[in-house]
């Protein structure tokens, strides 16, 4: 439970800018005025509306800034290669991707907790300083998984010749480059996973053609063989282990 509590604090810290926005200019999030009949009227200001809008975008941002993208794409390709369109279900794949993401990102979250959350809770850091320290471990993780070619593409689009140091890379440039790199890596891993299943499909289709069973779908015959092969080689452990190791290599 301690690990979940710490992750919750990290996510709560990321919401602090929205809370600060709600107080900019001395405006309260909720304005209380007196009505003509002496009652109280409560009105939400524009700042709290902006905060709620940012809150709805937070899950998408967290998914795109972590290892979730690569994992869910590889698992989807794996299911497609097996030929089981709805097994495992989307909920199971999302659950596997989520908990494997938490496992992979645990060192990053721990670093954020130690360097940003704890000092902030102890009132040793201000909000801006805490956010800067919280972003640094996440930036290091994304840089380790981002290809230089992808960074250079977005740098050329913006008209930047180069960067003095990794810390000088703008976050709004690093994020799309990281996402593109994750997509490339995910499809590369998915290609390697699909090859054995493709060979089985070709062999079964050739055998059926040689026997004159052209009206019988090869997928019906190849599906049990693909499932048996995947189970015999302990496929789930291999896939999940390879995905986890790909972020630490």
C-alpha positions as a Python dict, from the first residue, in 0.01 Angstrom:
ca = {
    (1, 'X'): (0, 0, 0),
    (2, 'X'): (295, 233, 58),
    (3, 'X'): (388, 228, -311),
    (4, 'X'): (33, 316, -419),
    (5, 'X'): (22, 600, -164),
    (6, 'X'): (343, 743, -301),
    (7, 'X'): (220, 720, -661),
    (8, 'X'): (-97, 901, -555),
    (9, 'X'): (110, 1182, -405),
    (10, 'X'): (310, 1213, -728),
    (11, 'X'): (-8, 1244, -932),
    (12, 'X'): (-153, 1494, -684),
    (13, 'X'): (163, 1704, -714),
    (14, 'X'): (116, 1723, -1090),
    (15, 'X'): (-224, 1887, -1030),
    (16, 'X'): (-82, 2173, -824),
    (17, 'X'): (-41, 2415, -1121),
    (18, 'X'): (-415, 2400, -1176),
    (19, 'X'): (-477, 2480, -811),
    (20, 'X'): (-236, 2772, -834),
    (21, 'X'): (-414, 2901, -1145),
    (22, 'X'): (-735, 2909, -948),
    (23, 'X'): (-588, 3175, -720),
    (24, 'X'): (-410, 3395, -978),
    (25, 'X'): (-492, 3761, -946),
    (26, 'X'): (-646, 3718, -602),
    (27, 'X'): (-957, 3552, -747),
    (28, 'X'): (-1112, 3270, -549),
    (29, 'X'): (-1221, 2952, -721),
    (30, 'X'): (-1573, 3007, -586),
    (31, 'X'): (-1718, 3357, -572),
    (32, 'X'): (-1985, 3421, -308),
    (33, 'X'): (-2225, 3709, -367),
    (34, 'X'): (-2533, 3825, -181),
    (35, 'X'): (-2861, 3795, -366),
    (36, 'X'): (-3144, 4049, -352),
    (37, 'X'): (-3336, 3838, -101),
    (38, 'X'): (-3032, 3818, 129),
    (39, 'X'): (-2930, 3467, 23),
    (40, 'X'): (-2589, 3353, -93),
    (41, 'X'): (-2505, 3286, -460),
    (42, 'X'): (-2202, 3070, -543),
    (43, 'X'): (-2033, 3105, -885),
    (44, 'X'): (-1735, 2921, -1031),
    (45, 'X'): (-1466, 3137, -1188),
    (46, 'X'): (-1289, 3077, -1518),
    (47, 'X'): (-979, 2948, -1337),
    (48, 'X'): (-1156, 2650, -1185),
    (49, 'X'): (-1308, 2570, -1525),
    (50, 'X'): (-958, 2565, -1674),
    (51, 'X'): (-841, 2343, -1390),
    (52, 'X'): (-1119, 2091, -1454),
    (53, 'X'): (-1032, 2092, -1825),
    (54, 'X'): (-667, 2015, -1748),
    (55, 'X'): (-780, 1742, -1510),
    (56, 'X'): (-963, 1561, -1792),
    (57, 'X'): (-646, 1568, -2004),
    (58, 'X'): (-425, 1431, -1727),
    (59, 'X'): (-490, 1057, -1795),
    (60, 'X'): (-396, 1098, -2162),
    (61, 'X'): (-80, 1284, -2067),
    (62, 'X'): (22, 1018, -1814),
    (63, 'X'): (-35, 741, -2070),
    (64, 'X'): (174, 913, -2337),
    (65, 'X'): (460, 1001, -2100),
    (66, 'X'): (513, 648, -1969),
    (67, 'X'): (579, 300, -2106),
    (68, 'X'): (207, 232, -2152),
    (69, 'X'): (202, 306, -2526),
    (70, 'X'): (463, 47, -2622),
    (71, 'X'): (314, -222, -2400),
    (72, 'X'): (-48, -193, -2514),
    (73, 'X'): (49, -188, -2884),
    (74, 'X'): (264, -502, -2851),
    (75, 'X'): (-11, -684, -2663),
    (76, 'X'): (-266, -587, -2928),
    (77, 'X'): (-38, -714, -3207),
    (78, 'X'): (15, -1036, -3011),
    (79, 'X'): (-358, -1094, -2989),
    (80, 'X'): (-392, -1025, -3360),
    (81, 'X'): (-115, -1273, -3438),
    (82, 'X'): (-279, -1544, -3231),
    (83, 'X'): (-600, -1493, -3424),
    (84, 'X'): (-815, -1460, -3112),
    (85, 'X'): (-994, -1135, -3185),
    (86, 'X'): (-1152, -1090, -2841),
    (87, 'X'): (-938, -1313, -2620),
    (88, 'X'): (-785, -1179, -2402),
    (89, 'X'): (-1045, -903, -2379),
    (90, 'X'): (-960, -535, -2398),
    (91, 'X'): (-1005, -501, -2023),
    (92, 'X'): (-747, -772, -1954),
    (93, 'X'): (-496, -622, -2198),
    (94, 'X'): (-543, -277, -2047),
    (95, 'X'): (-498, -422, -1697),
    (96, 'X'): (-179, -602, -1797),
    (97, 'X'): (-43, -290, -1967),
    (98, 'X'): (-131, -72, -1667),
    (99, 'X'): (33, -288, -1401),
    (100, 'X'): (339, -358, -1614),
    (101, 'X'): (365, 18, -1666),
    (102, 'X'): (355, 72, -1289),
    (103, 'X'): (627, -191, -1248),
    (104, 'X'): (852, -28, -1510),
    (105, 'X'): (787, 328, -1393),
    (106, 'X'): (826, 246, -1021),
    (107, 'X'): (1192, 369, -1005),
    (108, 'X'): (1093, 692, -1181),
    (109, 'X'): (798, 748, -947),
    (110, 'X'): (1018, 670, -648),
    (111, 'X'): (1276, 925, -765),
    (112, 'X'): (1003, 1185, -811),
    (113, 'X'): (870, 1108, -465),
    (114, 'X'): (1211, 1138, -297),
    (115, 'X'): (1332, 1450, -477),
    (116, 'X'): (1010, 1647, -521),
    (117, 'X'): (718, 1522, -314),
    (118, 'X'): (897, 1474, 19),
    (119, 'X'): (1071, 1816, 15),
    (120, 'X'): (748, 1982, -97),
    (121, 'X'): (546, 1817, 178),
    (122, 'X'): (815, 1928, 424),
    (123, 'X'): (784, 2286, 292),
    (124, 'X'): (1149, 2282, 181),
    (125, 'X'): (1061, 2352, -183),
    (126, 'X'): (819, 2586, -351),
    (127, 'X'): (564, 2474, -606),
    (128, 'X'): (771, 2570, -911),
    (129, 'X'): (1089, 2413, -774),
    (130, 'X'): (905, 2093, -682),
    (131, 'X'): (753, 2066, -1028),
    (132, 'X'): (1094, 2123, -1191),
    (133, 'X'): (1246, 1844, -983),
    (134, 'X'): (946, 1616, -1051),
    (135, 'X'): (985, 1657, -1427),
    (136, 'X'): (1358, 1579, -1429),
    (137, 'X'): (1333, 1198, -1364),
    (138, 'X'): (1053, 1173, -1618),
    (139, 'X'): (1263, 1366, -1872),
    (140, 'X'): (1556, 1130, -1811),
    (141, 'X'): (1332, 827, -1872),
    (142, 'X'): (1190, 969, -2195),
    (143, 'X'): (1533, 1070, -2326),
    (144, 'X'): (1665, 716, -2270),
    (145, 'X'): (1384, 577, -2489),
    (146, 'X'): (1385, 847, -2758),
    (147, 'X'): (1581, 816, -3081),
    (148, 'X'): (1805, 1104, -3185),
    (149, 'X'): (1654, 1098, -3534),
    (150, 'X'): (1308, 1160, -3393),
    (151, 'X'): (1439, 1448, -3183),
    (152, 'X'): (1613, 1598, -3484),
    (153, 'X'): (1294, 1582, -3693),
    (154, 'X'): (1096, 1794, -3449),
    (155, 'X'): (1397, 2020, -3388),
    (156, 'X'): (1421, 2092, -3761),
    (157, 'X'): (1050, 2167, -3777),
    (158, 'X'): (1094, 2425, -3501),
    (159, 'X'): (1416, 2558, -3656),
    (160, 'X'): (1655, 2448, -3380),
    (161, 'X'): (2004, 2345, -3492),
    (162, 'X'): (2101, 2154, -3180),
    (163, 'X'): (2085, 2134, -2804),
    (164, 'X'): (2359, 2225, -2558),
    (165, 'X'): (2257, 1952, -2312),
    (166, 'X'): (1969, 1708, -2257),
    (167, 'X'): (1821, 1949, -2002),
    (168, 'X'): (1793, 2216, -2271),
    (169, 'X'): (1549, 2009, -2479),
    (170, 'X'): (1202, 2163, -2444),
    (171, 'X'): (946, 1928, -2296),
    (172, 'X'): (692, 2007, -2568),
    (173, 'X'): (951, 1889, -2824),
    (174, 'X'): (1061, 1584, -2628),
    (175, 'X'): (711, 1443, -2577),
    (176, 'X'): (616, 1396, -2948),
    (177, 'X'): (963, 1259, -3024),
    (178, 'X'): (925, 1012, -2737),
    (179, 'X'): (583, 900, -2859),
    (180, 'X'): (709, 845, -3214),
    (181, 'X'): (1004, 642, -3085),
    (182, 'X'): (772, 431, -2871),
    (183, 'X'): (551, 358, -3172),
    (184, 'X'): (852, 251, -3380),
    (185, 'X'): (985, 23, -3107),
    (186, 'X'): (642, -128, -3045),
    (187, 'X'): (596, -217, -3412),
    (188, 'X'): (946, -364, -3431),
    (189, 'X'): (874, -593, -3136),
    (190, 'X'): (532, -675, -3282),
    (191, 'X'): (693, -772, -3615),
    (192, 'X'): (921, -1023, -3442),
    (193, 'X'): (625, -1167, -3252),
    (194, 'X'): (416, -1210, -3568),
    (195, 'X'): (679, -1408, -3762),
    (196, 'X'): (623, -1751, -3591),
    (197, 'X'): (245, -1716, -3623),
    (198, 'X'): (279, -1619, -3990),
    (199, 'X'): (489, -1929, -4059),
    (200, 'X'): (225, -2152, -3899),
    (201, 'X'): (-48, -1989, -4108),
    (202, 'X'): (153, -2040, -4429),
    (203, 'X'): (227, -2405, -4350),
    (204, 'X'): (-136, -2482, -4268),
    (205, 'X'): (-261, -2301, -4580),
    (206, 'X'): (-14, -2492, -4800),
    (207, 'X'): (-119, -2827, -4652),
    (208, 'X'): (-488, -2750, -4702),
    (209, 'X'): (-424, -2642, -5061),
    (210, 'X'): (-231, -2962, -5135),
    (211, 'X'): (-519, -3168, -4992),
    (212, 'X'): (-775, -2981, -5201),
    (213, 'X'): (-951, -2831, -4900),
    (214, 'X'): (-970, -2482, -5045),
    (215, 'X'): (-1309, -2410, -4891),
    (216, 'X'): (-1180, -2467, -4536),
    (217, 'X'): (-1042, -2157, -4366),
    (218, 'X'): (-676, -2200, -4264),
    (219, 'X'): (-744, -1990, -3953),
    (220, 'X'): (-966, -2260, -3807),
    (221, 'X'): (-687, -2520, -3831),
    (222, 'X'): (-393, -2296, -3742),
    (223, 'X'): (-550, -2142, -3431),
    (224, 'X'): (-503, -2449, -3205),
    (225, 'X'): (-143, -2491, -3324),
    (226, 'X'): (-60, -2125, -3256),
    (227, 'X'): (-212, -2141, -2910),
    (228, 'X'): (-28, -2467, -2834),
    (229, 'X'): (305, -2319, -2954),
    (230, 'X'): (253, -2003, -2750),
    (231, 'X'): (175, -2201, -2435),
    (232, 'X'): (462, -2448, -2479),
    (233, 'X'): (723, -2173, -2508),
    (234, 'X'): (570, -1988, -2208),
    (235, 'X'): (481, -1700, -2437),
    (236, 'X'): (325, -1467, -2183),
    (237, 'X'): (633, -1471, -1962),
    (238, 'X'): (859, -1416, -2263),
    (239, 'X'): (655, -1126, -2399),
    (240, 'X'): (607, -949, -2067),
    (241, 'X'): (968, -1006, -1965),
    (242, 'X'): (1099, -882, -2299),
    (243, 'X'): (881, -571, -2280),
    (244, 'X'): (1008, -492, -1930),
    (245, 'X'): (1372, -551, -2025),
    (246, 'X'): (1340, -332, -2334),
    (247, 'X'): (1311, -26, -2107),
    (248, 'X'): (1617, -111, -1900),
    (249, 'X'): (1860, -221, -2174),
}
